[in-house]
XYZ file of N, CA and C in Angstrom:
582
model
N -42.763 -17.861 33.511
C -43.454 -16.717 32.940
C -42.662 -15.442 33.171
N -42.082 -15.335 34.355
C -41.327 -14.138 34.684
C -40.101 -13.979 33.789
N -39.414 -15.062 33.468
C -38.230 -14.979 32.628
C -38.591 -14.509 31.223
N -39.753 -14.857 30.730
C -40.169 -14.376 29.418
C -40.342 -12.869 29.422
N -40.849 -12.336 30.521
C -41.023 -10.886 30.618
C -39.677 -10.177 30.471
N -38.642 -10.700 31.148
C -37.314 -10.087 31.055
C -36.760 -10.183 29.641
N -36.946 -11.312 28.999
C -36.469 -11.482 27.627
C -37.211 -10.525 26.699
N -38.526 -10.425 26.874
C -39.317 -9.526 26.038
C -38.912 -8.076 26.263
N -38.681 -7.704 27.505
C -38.259 -6.334 27.802
C -36.884 -6.062 27.204
N -35.991 -7.034 27.315
C -34.648 -6.881 26.754
C -34.720 -6.748 25.232
N -35.542 -7.604 24.606
C -35.718 -7.557 23.161
C -36.306 -6.212 22.726
N -37.325 -5.731 23.444
C -37.954 -4.446 23.114
C -36.955 -3.300 23.269
N -36.138 -3.351 24.314
C -35.120 -2.307 24.510
C -34.100 -2.341 23.374
N -33.710 -3.553 22.951
C -32.761 -3.683 21.842
C -33.321 -3.121 20.547
N -34.578 -3.436 20.257
C -35.221 -2.901 19.047
C -35.304 -1.385 19.119
N -35.632 -0.855 20.272
C -35.717 0.597 20.452
C -34.348 1.251 20.206
N -33.291 0.661 20.766
C -31.950 1.211 20.566
C -31.526 1.139 19.105
N -31.801 0.021 18.444
C -31.455 -0.102 17.027
C -32.224 0.913 16.182
N -33.483 1.118 16.504
C -34.276 2.101 15.763
C -33.697 3.496 15.947
N -33.194 3.782 17.149
C -32.586 5.083 17.400
C -31.291 5.277 16.648
N -30.598 4.177 16.351
C -29.319 4.256 15.640
C -29.498 4.171 14.134
N -30.660 3.827 13.658
C -30.869 3.598 12.233
C -30.537 4.822 11.404
N -30.712 6.004 11.958
C -30.454 7.229 11.220
C -28.973 7.602 11.232
N -28.138 6.804 11.893
C -26.719 7.103 11.982
C -25.993 6.806 10.675
N -26.574 5.978 9.823
C -25.958 5.631 8.557
C -26.435 6.600 7.496
N -25.560 6.929 6.566
C -25.932 7.815 5.469
C -26.834 7.092 4.487
N -27.192 7.787 3.456
C -28.099 7.230 2.459
C -27.440 6.128 1.642
N -26.137 5.986 1.743
C -25.431 5.010 0.924
C -25.160 5.579 -0.452
N -24.566 4.771 -1.304
C -24.241 5.187 -2.667
C -24.896 4.167 -3.591
N -25.861 4.625 -4.369
C -26.704 3.732 -5.164
C -25.894 2.809 -6.073
N -24.839 3.306 -6.683
C -24.065 2.486 -7.617
C -23.059 1.569 -6.922
N -22.966 1.658 -5.599
C -22.093 0.783 -4.815
C -22.961 0.111 -3.743
N -23.842 -0.828 -4.173
C -24.856 -1.389 -3.273
C -24.337 -2.525 -2.388
N -25.090 -2.791 -1.336
C -24.771 -3.881 -0.418
C -24.775 -5.224 -1.141
N -25.590 -5.363 -2.163
C -25.646 -6.628 -2.897
C -24.328 -6.950 -3.601
N -23.472 -5.960 -3.776
C -22.147 -6.168 -4.374
C -21.045 -6.138 -3.321
N -21.416 -6.184 -2.042
C -20.436 -6.265 -0.969
C -20.130 -4.958 -0.255
N -20.718 -3.854 -0.691
C -20.448 -2.553 -0.074
C -21.249 -2.403 1.211
N -20.608 -1.899 2.248
C -21.249 -1.701 3.548
C -21.296 -0.209 3.857
N -22.465 0.269 4.259
C -22.576 1.661 4.702
C -21.892 1.807 6.049
N -21.211 2.909 6.243
C -20.557 3.184 7.514
C -21.364 4.220 8.283
N -21.352 4.152 9.604
C -22.103 5.133 10.395
C -21.458 6.510 10.290
N -22.278 7.497 10.024
C -21.748 8.859 9.890
C -22.520 9.857 10.726
N -23.497 9.393 11.468
C -24.378 10.280 12.220
C -23.689 11.319 13.059
N -23.437 11.018 14.296
C -22.945 12.037 15.213
C -21.439 12.046 15.383
N -20.706 11.177 14.677
C -19.266 11.153 14.903
C -18.547 12.299 14.217
N -19.145 12.911 13.216
C -18.499 14.050 12.561
C -18.886 15.302 13.330
N -17.951 15.820 14.094
C -18.243 16.936 14.978
C -17.662 18.260 14.504
N -17.001 18.257 13.358
C -16.402 19.494 12.858
C -17.481 20.424 12.333
N -17.454 21.663 12.793
C -18.385 22.656 12.258
C -18.043 22.892 10.795
N -19.056 22.992 9.988
C -18.845 23.268 8.573
C -18.601 22.032 7.735
N -18.658 20.833 8.328
C -18.433 19.587 7.597
C -19.665 18.702 7.718
N -20.163 18.260 6.586
C -21.328 17.365 6.557
C -20.924 16.083 5.841
N -20.979 14.968 6.539
C -20.734 13.665 5.924
C -22.071 13.174 5.379
N -22.144 12.963 4.081
C -23.399 12.539 3.469
C -23.500 11.031 3.301
N -22.404 10.408 2.884
C -22.407 8.952 2.691
C -20.978 8.444 2.756
N -20.815 7.270 3.364
C -19.522 6.590 3.391
C -19.793 5.101 3.278
N -19.095 4.463 2.334
C -19.248 3.022 2.141
C -17.874 2.380 2.024
N -17.812 1.115 2.407
C -16.557 0.379 2.398
C -16.827 -1.014 1.860
N -15.933 -1.515 1.033
C -16.063 -2.865 0.501
C -14.831 -3.653 0.936
N -14.973 -4.513 1.964
C -13.822 -5.253 2.479
C -13.392 -6.380 1.544
N -12.174 -6.802 1.727
C -11.603 -7.873 0.904
C -12.424 -9.152 0.959
N -13.080 -9.413 2.093
C -13.856 -10.644 2.248
C -15.039 -10.705 1.284
N -15.597 -9.555 0.922
C -16.799 -9.561 0.080
C -16.579 -8.975 -1.304
N -15.424 -8.354 -1.542
C -15.182 -7.719 -2.838
C -13.876 -8.220 -3.444
N -13.883 -8.343 -4.730
C -12.655 -8.705 -5.430
C -11.624 -7.592 -5.256
N -12.085 -6.353 -5.320
C -11.207 -5.201 -5.172
C -11.705 -4.353 -4.008
N -10.920 -4.333 -2.935
C -11.289 -3.574 -1.739
C -11.376 -2.093 -2.084
N -12.322 -1.368 -1.454
C -12.457 0.053 -1.747
C -13.217 0.809 -0.674
N -13.142 2.128 -0.790
C -13.838 3.047 0.104
C -14.331 4.196 -0.754
N -15.525 4.674 -0.488
C -16.063 5.838 -1.198
C -16.852 6.682 -0.205
N -16.845 7.988 -0.430
C -17.539 8.894 0.480
C -17.962 10.152 -0.251
N -18.973 10.791 0.309
C -19.403 12.117 -0.147
C -19.486 12.994 1.096
N -18.778 14.115 1.049
C -18.835 15.084 2.139
C -19.098 16.458 1.553
N -19.588 17.350 2.378
C -19.803 18.735 1.961
C -19.187 19.633 3.024
N -18.556 20.695 2.564
C -17.937 21.656 3.468
C -18.528 23.029 3.202
N -18.504 23.858 4.223
C -18.977 25.229 4.037
C -18.066 26.193 4.771
N -18.234 27.450 4.477
C -17.462 28.489 5.157
C -15.990 28.447 4.822
N -15.160 28.741 5.828
C -13.713 28.789 5.634
C -13.146 27.446 5.219
N -13.688 26.360 5.766
C -13.202 25.036 5.395
C -13.405 24.777 3.906
N -14.557 25.150 3.374
C -14.842 24.955 1.956
C -13.889 25.785 1.106
N -13.690 27.022 1.485
C -12.796 27.897 0.724
C -11.359 27.362 0.725
N -10.877 26.966 1.895
C -9.508 26.459 2.005
C -9.321 25.159 1.228
N -10.291 24.256 1.324
C -10.193 22.982 0.618
C -10.249 23.186 -0.889
N -11.135 24.053 -1.342
C -11.244 24.305 -2.783
C -9.959 24.929 -3.316
N -9.384 25.817 -2.555
C -8.119 26.437 -2.966
C -7.019 25.377 -3.055
N -6.940 24.514 -2.062
C -5.910 23.467 -2.067
C -6.102 22.515 -3.243
N -7.338 22.123 -3.510
C -7.599 21.205 -4.608
C -7.369 21.849 -5.974
N -7.715 23.118 -6.112
C -7.607 23.800 -7.406
C -6.211 24.328 -7.699
N -5.604 24.947 -6.692
C -4.349 25.652 -6.927
C -3.103 24.836 -6.626
N -3.153 24.022 -5.592
C -1.932 23.309 -5.200
C -2.216 21.873 -4.766
N -2.671 21.043 -5.704
C -2.947 19.661 -5.326
C -1.681 18.912 -4.901
N -0.526 19.333 -5.375
C 0.720 18.676 -4.959
C 0.940 18.827 -3.457
N 0.471 19.949 -2.881
C 0.636 20.127 -1.435
C -0.183 19.091 -0.664
N -1.298 18.618 -1.254
C -2.064 17.547 -0.619
C -1.244 16.266 -0.589
N -0.581 15.969 -1.695
C 0.270 14.792 -1.747
C 1.405 14.887 -0.740
N 1.984 16.065 -0.608
C 3.055 16.261 0.371
C 2.518 16.111 1.786
N 1.296 16.572 2.023
C 0.690 16.425 3.356
C 0.473 14.945 3.673
N 0.015 14.156 2.679
C -0.135 12.719 2.882
C 1.210 12.091 3.226
N 2.246 12.469 2.490
C 3.580 11.908 2.719
C 4.093 12.286 4.112
N 3.880 13.539 4.531
C 4.324 13.960 5.872
C 3.586 13.190 6.957
N 2.288 12.978 6.760
C 1.496 12.223 7.725
C 2.015 10.792 7.846
N 2.279 10.153 6.709
C 2.797 8.780 6.735
C 4.160 8.731 7.411
N 5.018 9.706 7.141
C 6.346 9.740 7.760
C 6.239 9.953 9.266
N 5.314 10.810 9.692
C 5.133 11.063 11.126
C 4.637 9.805 11.842
N 3.715 9.085 11.216
C 3.212 7.851 11.832
C 4.314 6.800 11.920
N 5.141 6.708 10.892
C 6.256 5.749 10.914
C 7.248 6.123 12.019
N 7.514 7.409 12.188
C 8.432 7.860 13.243
C 7.867 7.519 14.628
N 6.555 7.679 14.798
C 5.921 7.334 16.073
C 6.065 5.843 16.364
N 5.858 5.001 15.330
C 6.000 3.559 15.518
C 7.439 3.198 15.897
N 8.424 3.818 15.229
C 9.827 3.546 15.549
C 10.143 3.979 16.972
N 9.631 5.136 17.391
C 9.875 5.623 18.748
C 9.267 4.670 19.776
N 8.056 4.194 19.508
C 7.398 3.261 20.423
C 8.189 1.959 20.523
N 8.722 1.488 19.413
C 9.517 0.264 19.434
C 10.822 0.463 20.199
N 11.433 1.643 20.052
C 12.681 1.939 20.762
C 12.465 1.967 22.263
N 11.303 2.465 22.686
C 11.032 2.554 24.116
C 10.809 1.171 24.728
N 10.468 0.201 23.900
C 10.350 -1.173 24.379
C 11.745 -1.792 24.425
N 11.857 -2.927 25.044
C 13.168 -3.572 25.157
C 13.579 -4.254 23.869
N 12.674 -4.358 22.930
C 12.982 -4.991 21.655
C 13.885 -4.057 20.849
N 15.096 -4.480 20.604
C 16.060 -3.619 19.917
C 16.016 -3.754 18.399
N 15.261 -4.704 17.883
C 15.180 -4.834 16.436
C 14.187 -3.811 15.912
N 14.701 -2.890 15.185
C 13.889 -1.796 14.665
C 13.584 -2.053 13.194
N 12.314 -2.038 12.800
C 12.014 -2.284 11.395
C 12.515 -1.132 10.528
N 12.872 -1.489 9.323
C 13.323 -0.485 8.356
C 12.123 0.380 7.965
N 12.322 1.665 7.907
C 11.245 2.583 7.545
C 10.817 2.328 6.099
N 9.519 2.254 5.893
C 8.993 2.064 4.547
C 9.206 3.337 3.741
N 9.607 3.143 2.515
C 9.811 4.295 1.627
C 8.663 4.336 0.624
N 8.189 5.546 0.343
C 7.085 5.686 -0.603
C 7.268 6.949 -1.432
N 6.545 6.979 -2.523
C 6.515 8.159 -3.392
C 5.057 8.522 -3.618
N 4.784 9.799 -3.654
C 3.425 10.283 -3.862
C 3.362 11.063 -5.157
N 2.432 10.673 -6.014
C 2.196 11.368 -7.279
C 0.805 11.983 -7.239
N 0.689 13.200 -7.750
C -0.596 13.889 -7.794
C -0.831 14.359 -9.223
N -2.021 14.092 -9.728
C -2.368 14.523 -11.082
C -3.802 15.033 -11.095
N -4.027 16.091 -11.857
C -5.392 16.579 -12.053
C -6.021 15.778 -13.179
N -7.340 15.606 -13.107
C -8.063 14.995 -14.214
C -9.422 15.646 -14.323
N -9.917 15.702 -15.540
C -11.261 16.205 -15.775
C -12.143 15.016 -16.096
N -13.330 15.075 -15.571
C -14.290 13.998 -15.755
C -15.608 14.638 -16.155
N -16.461 13.849 -16.765
C -17.809 14.340 -17.059
C -18.511 14.685 -15.750
N -18.028 14.105 -14.666
C -18.636 14.306 -13.352
C -18.180 15.602 -12.686
N -16.993 16.105 -12.986
C -16.491 17.317 -12.341
C -14.974 17.378 -12.373
N -14.415 18.342 -11.652
C -12.964 18.472 -11.576
C -12.422 17.431 -10.614
N -11.237 16.902 -10.927
C -10.726 15.842 -10.087
C -9.231 15.865 -9.866
N -8.829 15.181 -8.807
C -7.432 15.004 -8.422
C -7.230 13.512 -8.171
N -6.109 12.991 -8.634
C -5.743 11.606 -8.389
C -4.449 11.604 -7.582
N -4.480 11.046 -6.375
C -3.307 10.975 -5.506
C -2.910 9.508 -5.393
N -1.690 9.196 -5.833
C -1.191 7.826 -5.791
C 0.003 7.763 -4.851
N -0.060 6.878 -3.880
C 1.063 6.650 -2.969
C 1.598 5.256 -3.287
N 2.852 5.210 -3.784
C 3.480 3.953 -4.194
C 4.576 3.561 -3.215
N 4.660 2.295 -2.941
C 5.755 1.777 -2.126
C 7.000 1.695 -2.995
N 8.119 2.204 -2.483
C 9.382 2.080 -3.199
C 10.078 0.774 -2.843
N 9.625 0.130 -1.775
C 10.235 -1.119 -1.315
C 9.542 -2.356 -1.874
N 8.236 -2.245 -2.165
C 7.460 -3.375 -2.664
C 6.834 -2.986 -3.993
N 7.429 -3.392 -5.107
C 6.880 -3.026 -6.427
C 5.430 -3.476 -6.571
N 4.619 -2.618 -7.134
C 3.217 -2.926 -7.371
C 2.293 -2.609 -6.206
N 2.830 -2.280 -5.058
C 1.985 -1.949 -3.910
C 1.723 -0.450 -3.912
N 0.427 -0.097 -3.933
C 0.054 1.313 -3.964
C -1.356 1.508 -3.448
N -1.675 2.750 -3.137
C -3.028 3.162 -2.770
C -3.332 4.406 -3.598
N -4.529 4.457 -4.140
C -4.920 5.570 -4.994
C -6.194 6.201 -4.446
N -6.196 7.519 -4.347
C -7.385 8.263 -3.946
C -7.795 9.164 -5.098
N -9.029 9.026 -5.543
C -9.600 9.919 -6.554
C -10.524 10.880 -5.822
N -10.374 12.164 -6.114
C -11.164 13.204 -5.458
C -11.872 14.013 -6.536
N -13.185 14.038 -6.507
C -13.987 14.896 -7.379
C -14.604 15.973 -6.516
N -14.645 17.208 -7.035
C -15.178 18.292 -6.219
C -15.855 19.342 -7.088
N -16.778 20.059 -6.464
C -17.488 21.133 -7.138
C -18.405 21.854 -6.161
N -18.856 23.025 -6.569
C -19.729 23.842 -5.728
C -21.180 23.434 -5.894
N -21.886 23.484 -4.791
C -23.327 23.265 -4.742
C -23.861 24.396 -3.877
N -24.257 25.469 -4.512
C -24.637 26.704 -3.812
C -23.434 27.185 -2.995
N -23.579 27.359 -1.688
C -22.478 27.872 -0.873
C -21.564 26.760 -0.353
N -21.882 25.523 -0.674
C -21.106 24.392 -0.164
C -20.162 23.834 -1.224
N -19.048 23.300 -0.756
C -18.142 22.549 -1.609
C -18.433 21.073 -1.356
N -18.796 20.356 -2.409
C -19.087 18.926 -2.287
C -17.867 18.169 -2.807
N -17.434 17.172 -2.029
C -16.257 16.379 -2.360
C -16.652 14.910 -2.348
N -16.313 14.201 -3.428
C -16.532 12.755 -3.505
C -15.168 12.089 -3.568
N -15.003 11.039 -2.775
C -13.727 10.334 -2.696
C -13.908 8.878 -3.099
N -12.899 8.341 -3.739
C -12.828 6.912 -4.002
C -11.412 6.470 -3.693
N -11.261 5.431 -2.894
C -9.938 4.935 -2.527
C -9.868 3.456 -2.886
N -8.823 3.089 -3.604
C -8.633 1.702 -3.998
C -7.157 1.482 -4.283
N -6.830 0.310 -4.834
C -5.431 0.054 -5.145
C -5.089 0.316 -6.603
N -6.080 0.696 -7.418
C -5.807 1.091 -8.801
C -6.495 2.414 -9.099
N -5.921 3.157 -10.038
C -6.492 4.448 -10.419
C -7.874 4.271 -11.039
N -8.048 3.225 -11.848
C -9.339 3.010 -12.514
C -10.444 2.761 -11.492
N -10.174 1.910 -10.508
C -11.182 1.598 -9.492
C -11.470 2.822 -8.620
N -10.429 3.561 -8.244
C -10.628 4.763 -7.419
C -11.484 5.785 -8.162
N -11.186 6.012 -9.447
C -11.984 6.964 -10.239
C -13.420 6.490 -10.386
N -13.599 5.206 -10.671
C -14.950 4.649 -10.835
C -15.772 4.840 -9.560
N -15.174 4.547 -8.403
C -15.888 4.671 -7.137
C -16.157 6.133 -6.789
N -15.209 7.027 -7.070
C -15.421 8.456 -6.806
C -16.535 9.001 -7.698
N -16.564 8.575 -8.960
C -17.615 9.031 -9.873
C -18.981 8.509 -9.437
N -19.036 7.270 -8.952
C -20.302 6.726 -8.435
C -20.754 7.527 -7.221
N -19.815 7.860 -6.345
C -20.148 8.675 -5.163
C -20.615 10.052 -5.584
N -19.951 10.656 -6.570
C -20.323 11.978 -7.052
C -21.742 12.007 -7.580
N -22.118 10.980 -8.342
C -23.475 10.931 -8.903
C -24.533 10.768 -7.815
N -24.153 10.249 -6.651
C -25.137 10.037 -5.575
C -25.283 11.245 -4.667
N -24.530 12.288 -4.901
C -24.513 13.426 -3.979
C -25.864 14.053 -3.855
């Protein structure tokens, strides 16, 4: 009888903890449902930047989706909103350059870490090209950022970004996939769910 009490208490504590975490997930994206393999990601308290609100983030892994993808809706306010809107509107190419610099910095860190080990075989640095294009959609203004591998033909990642003002906030919808069509489709679905 006593062991049942411990199990019941443990079960009740687990249910209580899960109920407390239930609000950590965003509302999801209606057009990218769990029934099609999309999983909501927790966004509750992990976003600690002032002026940034994560509204929804979903991911569709290769195991459950024919085409892997990520979609999100975020809102920014204040200086962050102004700076992001300026970057998206006036100089989207600088975003592509920032992505390229980030990838190059991460590759340099990996090479440095390998050099510090006794393993002297250093992998060849991956080469990539970043293309940025503006697009207009019925959903809003958009940017398409494509990062292509120069070493492996056909390997690429595409991010579609839709953005617009909602009162004093800048709302941004993202779709990431391996094709421009899928990235745009997912970003537009995220935009409609804002």
